[in-house]
Short mmCIF file of C-alpha atoms and ligand atoms in Angstrom, two decimals:
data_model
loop_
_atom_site.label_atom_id
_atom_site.label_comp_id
_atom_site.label_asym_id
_atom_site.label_seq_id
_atom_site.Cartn_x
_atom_site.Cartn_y
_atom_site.Cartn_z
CA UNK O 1 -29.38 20.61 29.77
CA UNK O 2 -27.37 21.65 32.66
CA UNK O 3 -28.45 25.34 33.56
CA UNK O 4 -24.95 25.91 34.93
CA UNK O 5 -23.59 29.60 33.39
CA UNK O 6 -21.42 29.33 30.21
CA UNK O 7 -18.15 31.23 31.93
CA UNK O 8 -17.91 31.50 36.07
CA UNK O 9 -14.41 33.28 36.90
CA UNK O 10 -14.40 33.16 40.80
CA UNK O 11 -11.78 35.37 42.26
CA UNK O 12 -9.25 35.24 39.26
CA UNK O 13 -6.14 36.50 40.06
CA UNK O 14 -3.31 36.41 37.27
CA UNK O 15 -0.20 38.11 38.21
CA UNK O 16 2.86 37.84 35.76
CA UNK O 17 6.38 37.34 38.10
CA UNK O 18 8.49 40.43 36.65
CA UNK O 19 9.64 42.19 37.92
CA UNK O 20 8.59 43.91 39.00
CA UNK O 21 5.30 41.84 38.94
CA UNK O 22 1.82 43.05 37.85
CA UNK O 23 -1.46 41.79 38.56
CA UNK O 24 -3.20 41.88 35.38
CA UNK O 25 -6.58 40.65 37.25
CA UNK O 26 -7.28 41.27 40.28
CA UNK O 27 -9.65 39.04 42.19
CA UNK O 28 -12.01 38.77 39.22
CA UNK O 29 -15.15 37.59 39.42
CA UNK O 30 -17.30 37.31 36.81
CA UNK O 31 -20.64 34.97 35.67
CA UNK O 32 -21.66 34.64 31.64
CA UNK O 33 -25.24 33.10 30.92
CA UNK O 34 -26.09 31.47 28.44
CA UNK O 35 -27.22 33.66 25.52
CA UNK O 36 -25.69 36.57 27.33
CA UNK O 37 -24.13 39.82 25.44
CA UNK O 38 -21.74 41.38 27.34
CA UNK O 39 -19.13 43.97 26.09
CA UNK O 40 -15.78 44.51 28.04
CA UNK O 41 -14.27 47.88 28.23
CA UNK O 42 -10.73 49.69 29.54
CA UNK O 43 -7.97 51.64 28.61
CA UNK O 44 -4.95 50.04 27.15
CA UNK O 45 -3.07 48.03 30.02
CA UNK O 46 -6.41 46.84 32.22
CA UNK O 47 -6.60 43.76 32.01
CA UNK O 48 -8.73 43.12 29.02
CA UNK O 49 -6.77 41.04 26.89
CA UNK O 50 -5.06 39.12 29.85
CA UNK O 51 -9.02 38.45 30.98
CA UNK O 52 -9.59 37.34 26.84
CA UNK O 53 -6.68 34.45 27.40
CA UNK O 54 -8.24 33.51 30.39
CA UNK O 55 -11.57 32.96 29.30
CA UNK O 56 -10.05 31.81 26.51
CA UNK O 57 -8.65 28.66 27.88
CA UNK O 58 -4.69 30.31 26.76
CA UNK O 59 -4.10 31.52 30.13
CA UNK O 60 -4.61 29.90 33.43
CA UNK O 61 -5.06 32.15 36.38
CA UNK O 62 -2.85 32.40 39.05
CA UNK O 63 -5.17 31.87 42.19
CA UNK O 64 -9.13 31.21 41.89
CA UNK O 65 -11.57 28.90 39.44
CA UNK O 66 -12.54 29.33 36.35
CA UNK O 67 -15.76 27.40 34.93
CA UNK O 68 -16.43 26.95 31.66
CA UNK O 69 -19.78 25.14 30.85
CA UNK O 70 -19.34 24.48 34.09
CA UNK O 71 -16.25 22.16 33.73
CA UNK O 72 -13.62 23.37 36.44
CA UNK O 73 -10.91 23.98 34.00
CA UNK O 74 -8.33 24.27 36.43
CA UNK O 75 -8.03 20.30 36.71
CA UNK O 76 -7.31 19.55 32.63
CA UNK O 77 -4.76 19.04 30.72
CA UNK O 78 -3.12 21.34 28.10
CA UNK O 79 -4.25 18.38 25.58
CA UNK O 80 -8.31 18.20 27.50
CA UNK O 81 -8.35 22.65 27.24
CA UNK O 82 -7.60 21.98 23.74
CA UNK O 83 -10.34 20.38 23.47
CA UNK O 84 -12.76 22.16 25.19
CA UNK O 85 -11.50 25.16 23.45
CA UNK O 86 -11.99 23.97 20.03
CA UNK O 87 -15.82 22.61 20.90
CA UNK O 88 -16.61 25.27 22.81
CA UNK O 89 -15.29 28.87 21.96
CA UNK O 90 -15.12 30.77 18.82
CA UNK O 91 -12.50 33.93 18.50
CA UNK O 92 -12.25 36.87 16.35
CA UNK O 93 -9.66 39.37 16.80
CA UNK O 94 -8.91 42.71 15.25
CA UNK O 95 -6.58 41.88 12.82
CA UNK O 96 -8.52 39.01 11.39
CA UNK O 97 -5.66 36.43 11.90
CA UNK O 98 -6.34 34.98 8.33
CA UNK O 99 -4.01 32.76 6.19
CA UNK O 100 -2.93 35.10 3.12
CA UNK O 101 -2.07 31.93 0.97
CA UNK O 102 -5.42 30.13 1.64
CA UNK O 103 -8.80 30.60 -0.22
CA UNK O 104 -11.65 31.88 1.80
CA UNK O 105 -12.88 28.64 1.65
CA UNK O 106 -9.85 26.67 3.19
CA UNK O 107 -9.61 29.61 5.91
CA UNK O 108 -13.20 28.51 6.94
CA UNK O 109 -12.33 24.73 6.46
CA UNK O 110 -8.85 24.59 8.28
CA UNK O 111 -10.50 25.59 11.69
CA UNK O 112 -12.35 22.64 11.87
CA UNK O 113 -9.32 20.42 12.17
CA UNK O 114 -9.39 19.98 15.82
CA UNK O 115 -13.09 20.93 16.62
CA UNK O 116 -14.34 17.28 16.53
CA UNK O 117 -16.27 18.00 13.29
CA UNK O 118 -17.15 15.05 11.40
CA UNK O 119 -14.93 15.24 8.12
CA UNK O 120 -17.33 14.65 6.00
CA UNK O 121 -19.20 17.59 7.79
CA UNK O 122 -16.73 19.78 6.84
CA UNK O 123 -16.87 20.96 3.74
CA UNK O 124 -20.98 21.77 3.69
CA UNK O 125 -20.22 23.71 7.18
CA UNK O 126 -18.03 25.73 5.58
CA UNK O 127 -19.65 26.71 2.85
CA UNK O 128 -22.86 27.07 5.25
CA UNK O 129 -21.22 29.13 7.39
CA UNK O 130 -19.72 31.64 4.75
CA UNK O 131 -23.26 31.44 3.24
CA UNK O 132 -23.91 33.05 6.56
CA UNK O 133 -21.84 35.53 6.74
CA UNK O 134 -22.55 36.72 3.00
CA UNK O 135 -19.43 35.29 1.47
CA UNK O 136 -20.12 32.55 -0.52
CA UNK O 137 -19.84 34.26 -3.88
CA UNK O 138 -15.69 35.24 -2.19
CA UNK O 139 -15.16 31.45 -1.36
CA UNK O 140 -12.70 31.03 -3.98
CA UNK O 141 -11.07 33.80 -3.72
CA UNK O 142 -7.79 34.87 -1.53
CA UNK O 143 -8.24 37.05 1.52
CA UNK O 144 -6.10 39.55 0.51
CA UNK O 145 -8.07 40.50 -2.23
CA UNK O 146 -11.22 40.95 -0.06
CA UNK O 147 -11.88 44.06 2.29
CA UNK O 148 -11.81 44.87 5.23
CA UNK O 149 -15.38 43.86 6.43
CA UNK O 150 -15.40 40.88 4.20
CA UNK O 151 -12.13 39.63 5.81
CA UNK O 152 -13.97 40.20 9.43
CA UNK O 153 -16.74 38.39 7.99
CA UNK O 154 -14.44 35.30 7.06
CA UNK O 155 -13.09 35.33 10.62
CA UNK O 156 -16.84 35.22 12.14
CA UNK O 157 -17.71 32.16 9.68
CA UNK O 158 -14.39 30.38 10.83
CA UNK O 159 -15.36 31.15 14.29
CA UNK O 160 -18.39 29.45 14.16
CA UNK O 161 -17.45 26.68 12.43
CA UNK O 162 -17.64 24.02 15.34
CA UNK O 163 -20.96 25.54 16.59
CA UNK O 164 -19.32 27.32 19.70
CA UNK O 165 -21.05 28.05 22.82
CA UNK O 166 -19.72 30.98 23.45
CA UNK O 167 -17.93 33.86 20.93
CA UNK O 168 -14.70 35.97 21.95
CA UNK O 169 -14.26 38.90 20.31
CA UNK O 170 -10.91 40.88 21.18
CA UNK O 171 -10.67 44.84 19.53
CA UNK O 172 -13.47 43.03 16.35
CA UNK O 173 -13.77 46.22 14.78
CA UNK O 174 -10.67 47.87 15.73
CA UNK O 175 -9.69 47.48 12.19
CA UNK O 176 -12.93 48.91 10.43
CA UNK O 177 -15.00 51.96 9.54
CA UNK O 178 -17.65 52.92 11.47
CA UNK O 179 -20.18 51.50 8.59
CA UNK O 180 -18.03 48.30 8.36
CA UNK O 181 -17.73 47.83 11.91
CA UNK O 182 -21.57 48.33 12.13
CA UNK O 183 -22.10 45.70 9.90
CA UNK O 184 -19.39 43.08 11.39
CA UNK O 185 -21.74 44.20 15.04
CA UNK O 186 -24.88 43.22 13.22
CA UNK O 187 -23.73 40.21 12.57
CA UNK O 188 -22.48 39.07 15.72
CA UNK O 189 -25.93 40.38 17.20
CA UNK O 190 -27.73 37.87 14.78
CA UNK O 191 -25.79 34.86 15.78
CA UNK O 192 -26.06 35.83 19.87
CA UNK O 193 -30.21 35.94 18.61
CA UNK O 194 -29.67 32.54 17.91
CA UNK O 195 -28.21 31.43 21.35
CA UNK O 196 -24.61 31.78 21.18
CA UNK O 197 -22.99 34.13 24.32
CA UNK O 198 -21.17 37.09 23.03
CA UNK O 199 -18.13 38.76 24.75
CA UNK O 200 -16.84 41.66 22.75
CA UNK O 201 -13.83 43.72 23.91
CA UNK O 202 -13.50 46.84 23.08
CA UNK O 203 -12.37 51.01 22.91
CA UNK O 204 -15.65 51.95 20.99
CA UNK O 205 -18.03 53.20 22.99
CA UNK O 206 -20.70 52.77 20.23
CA UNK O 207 -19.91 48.93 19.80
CA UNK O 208 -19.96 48.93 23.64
CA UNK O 209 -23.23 50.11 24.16
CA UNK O 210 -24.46 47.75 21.46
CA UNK O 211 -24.48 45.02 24.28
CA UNK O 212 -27.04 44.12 26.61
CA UNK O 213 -24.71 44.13 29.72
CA UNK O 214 -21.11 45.89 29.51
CA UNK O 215 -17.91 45.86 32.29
CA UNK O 216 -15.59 47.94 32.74
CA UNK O 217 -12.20 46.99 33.69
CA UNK O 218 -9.53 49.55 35.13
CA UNK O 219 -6.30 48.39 36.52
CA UNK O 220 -7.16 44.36 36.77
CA UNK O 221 -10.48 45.53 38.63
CA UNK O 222 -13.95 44.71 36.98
CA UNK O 223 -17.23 46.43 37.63
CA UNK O 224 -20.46 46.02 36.46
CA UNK O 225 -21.79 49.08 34.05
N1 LIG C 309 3.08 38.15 29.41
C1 LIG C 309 3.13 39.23 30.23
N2 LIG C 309 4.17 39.43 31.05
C2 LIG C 309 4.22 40.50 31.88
N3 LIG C 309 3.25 41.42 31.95
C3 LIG C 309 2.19 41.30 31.16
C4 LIG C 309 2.05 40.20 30.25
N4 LIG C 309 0.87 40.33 29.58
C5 LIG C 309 0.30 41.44 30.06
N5 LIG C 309 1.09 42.02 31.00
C6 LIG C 309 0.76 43.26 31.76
O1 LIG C 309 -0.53 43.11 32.32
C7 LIG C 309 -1.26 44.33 32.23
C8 LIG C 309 -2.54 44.09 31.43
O2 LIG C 309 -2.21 43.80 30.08
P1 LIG C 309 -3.30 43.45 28.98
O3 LIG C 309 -4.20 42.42 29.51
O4 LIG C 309 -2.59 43.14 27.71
O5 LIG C 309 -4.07 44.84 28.86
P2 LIG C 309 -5.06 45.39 27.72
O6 LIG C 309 -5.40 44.27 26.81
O7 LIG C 309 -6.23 45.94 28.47
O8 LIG C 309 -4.32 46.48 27.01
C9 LIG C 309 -0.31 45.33 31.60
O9 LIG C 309 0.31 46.04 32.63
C10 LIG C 309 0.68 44.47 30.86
O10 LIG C 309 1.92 45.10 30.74
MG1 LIG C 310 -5.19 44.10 24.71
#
């Protein structure tokens, strides 16, 4: 096992041209161990979900490295991050992002289509994985019928699907109560007990402090909490 950090962002820069242009990050730099629980913090317009894409593998930066697993991403191809994004990361955003047509079940199943995953693997993931999460008695049904937690819940068992390394949550509980949201946190705290890194952006202070290690990031700039 190589004992190289899950994310290494060494000086990041990513500026978008304008103009006028901004530098969204500014000279980031940032290490993620394995295992790690870190929560990301800012006021709208810092930088947070410009330093998501990046870690992400949707954004490149615009000067400096970024390691994931301790690839150097900078050298693949749109086709090789697509890959590496699929095996390695998991995302859940705030709005759920799930397909109102599709059952639970297919939700879960359809992110496994580019994740490597053995097909005939797929179908007892899924339901695994929604077992997880609580869900398997709503596998049938349509998301839109489900709340608000539940539907969060879906998105976590989709996320983990392809057994990520590493979990990227952007505004998770932006969407829920503060029970809900507590619940949706518990979660993610017993899947980061079982290895996986956790990155969790957020306004809520009380999600933030959840975390073993938070950031702050004001005007592309991170520090260390
Ligand atoms: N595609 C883009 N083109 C130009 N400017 C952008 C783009 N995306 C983000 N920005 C700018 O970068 C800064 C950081 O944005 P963002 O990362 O979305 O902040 P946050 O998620 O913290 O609200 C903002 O000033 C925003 O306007
Ligand atoms: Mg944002």
């Amino acid at each position: 096992m190589s004992q190289a950090p899950v994310v290494e962002l060494i000086d990041v820069t990513r500026s978008f041209p304008g103009p006028p242009e901004v530098q969204a990050l500014k000279g980031v730099n940032l290490a993620i161990d394995r295992g790690d629980y870190l929560s990301i913090v800012g006021p709208s317009g810092s930088g947070k979900s410009t330093l998501l894409n990046v870690l992400g593998l949707l954004d490149r930066p615009t000067v400096g490295e970024y390691r994931l697993g301790g690839v150097l991403t900078a050298a693949l191809d749109e086709e090789a991050r697509a890959g590496l994004r699929a095996r390695t990361i998991g995302f859940v955003f705030q709005a759920f992002h799930l397909l109102p047509r599709r059952t639970v079940l297919d939700n879960v199943l359809l992110a496994t289509l580019y994740s490597g995953v053995p097909r005939r693997e797929r179908m007892p993931r899924a339901k695994a994985a929604l077992d997880r999460v609580g869900l398997a008695h709503r596998m049938d049904f349509l998301p839109t019928t489900l709340s608000g937690g539940e539907r969060q819940r879906v998105a976590v068992a989709r996320a983990v699907m392809a057994s990520p390394e590493l979990i990227l949550a952007d505004e998770p509980t932006g969407n829920l109560d503060q029970q809900t949201s507590g619940e949706v946190m518990d979660l993610f705290e017993e899947l980061n007990a079982d290895g996986l890194s956790l990155v969790v952006i957020t306004h809520d202070q009380h999600v933030a402090d959840r975390a073993r290690r938070s950031i702050r990031i004001a005007d592309g700039r991170v520090s260390e909490l």
